[in-house]
């Protein structure tokens, strides 16, 4: 039997619910369309930037839908078990002979075309085409609705979720460079975006119909907005965004460091720049190339300079202070040249494309496949052994798909790979493997610095952290960090999980280098010494309290340099490690950045208090109260529930149970329990009672400072929860002149009630309760809007943008 006579494999599709979730059932494609089952497909549009043209393909005459009509550049069903992005890449390669990496594909919206739905409003009827147009009520905001398709005399019912991708090339691809799949495509052509829109509006019978006046018009609107925007308006907008950050030079006294430690400091700063590169890659796969492109083009125009300056603050194209709204588009992104993406054409150097990034910041950052959803991950995780689950949900691994790597391998080896469910399974890759090029260089520098370090504890830390970078086992190095007793203070490695808003599992790399402030460190010993007392007196049922809390060592430093996950609003302190094994056995340790705190108090908190706090209470806002609460906040990360027992008797952790809600609730807990703890210590005569009013009023002013970080950021979200709770219960009062005050008679009880609420939710691992609490109180209420509008009028900075003169000198010598 010749190859052409072999029976064709029947394509199976996953059957979805009407809300787009998998049912676990797959059926042959023909049966899916016959029965009107919901399923998924991809649309890929190729757009030529220089000519403002879209590439269209003419569908083959043998197609079972819209034969012989001009349509999308490339499209296809997502086969059972396959993924969206892999399908988009494969379809473009198979239909047109264009093979592109994943960073060329920008998911711009999801489009649902549907045959029959409950709760729809019919608007018009086009019987000659067998279509009805409607608006779906209560549609998910990320899904766009268009025509209802019933064609081929009712034998083809299309209830389809379409992931719409845009590929942006600099210039049109020569038509002779395409290799057309005869069974799918009969011809291709470029057409101006405006001409194509007009043809669709006029319902030209040569073109597959799309409602450009409806939701599918987003394709045209997105492109038009990108290329026809007012450059002067963009510049003014970026200048306004930049003005929210107060630039401040931070320095530290190095005289206390030995000559050897100063040499080690230079090596550590260089290692930190490598950690910064690693973090950029963790945020999004195209982020490093975008960074390099913006830097290269910063001097070409004023707008280019502003883009680069604001990118440096956010370390991504998404603005931290604007709910992670994109301040750049793919049209601003870097250009890559591929000489082998298509058939070779004499005299043509190859395909140049813009590296794409999504308009919405990916909730899973670059830790998971970009088109993976939570359900897919959970289904895969449920199939694993307990040991494998720990690898999948652990801090130090990224999750990938076999099909992505197989697609690249098959292309380079010219092998046809058929996808099935097993083939498309997820799998973990340890950081030590994923980031090896970066971590190997950083480890070498850490070993050299460790050889120079004068302190035995610093030597141990640097050598063990270097080993951890290569082994992916951070346990010993985290213990070494907790035991650090050195004038030169270093925190380096993967710690915080804020970027992973999908689950809160994956840790980002960061670095903090400073000089220990010995006097301030001695002053804060009080808090670490009383952690167990605070734990036993928490406003929480005794059954949930830990019998043994290890005193948290506290180090106060003057920051010399930071790198990695330190974008946007700057931290004033941190409490680590996050590894529950160490927290349970050894507790935590904390580092307070005193010069950062001083800069924020002077440049931000004092001006906020000047306009948002009543005149009578303004005098209570002072640095000592602000700084003391910062310390207590970090201490309170170490008390309360961490490892927990669920109602079922199963052992777990708060982080695993609350997932993406954990960070915001944990920040709120540390803040509000920190406030409770300060009052407790005052009642025990361990802190002066004269601080009590200053403590509460400084906290009130601090609420407005943190909420300005945005309600998508963990600290901002946690602060909104606290403010709205305290305001609702009467502890905070809004006056007719739009200033606020603290009701000293109510605030203590209200602080305790919120502390109990959060601690109990954590102790029970109750994600539903956490979700309800955050949904109710993490909102931009009228009182918050009143305060933020006042701050906007007088342009109080939202945060600081630190500059590091010492580190800059070191880096200039490289």
Coordinates of C-alpha atoms in Angstrom, one line a residue, residues 374 503 653-663 665-666 758 761-762 764-768 770-771:
X374 CA -4.8 26.1 36.7
X503 CA -0.2 29.5 42.5
X653 CA 1.2 24.5 54.8
X654 CA -0.7 27.8 54.6
X655 CA 1.2 28.5 51.3
X656 CA 0.0 25.3 49.6
X657 CA -3.6 25.7 50.7
X658 CA -4.1 29.4 50.0
X659 CA -2.0 29.3 46.8
X660 CA -2.2 32.6 44.9
X661 CA -4.0 34.3 47.8
X662 CA -1.2 33.5 50.3
X663 CA 1.1 36.5 49.6
X665 CA -3.0 37.6 53.2
X666 CA 0.4 37.0 54.7
X758 CA -6.7 36.4 59.2
X761 CA -8.2 31.5 58.0
X762 CA -4.5 30.7 57.7
X764 CA -7.6 26.3 58.8
X765 CA -6.1 26.6 55.3
X766 CA -9.5 28.0 54.3
X767 CA -9.0 29.3 50.7
X768 CA -12.7 30.0 50.3
X770 CA -9.6 33.9 52.2
X771 CA -11.1 34.6 48.8

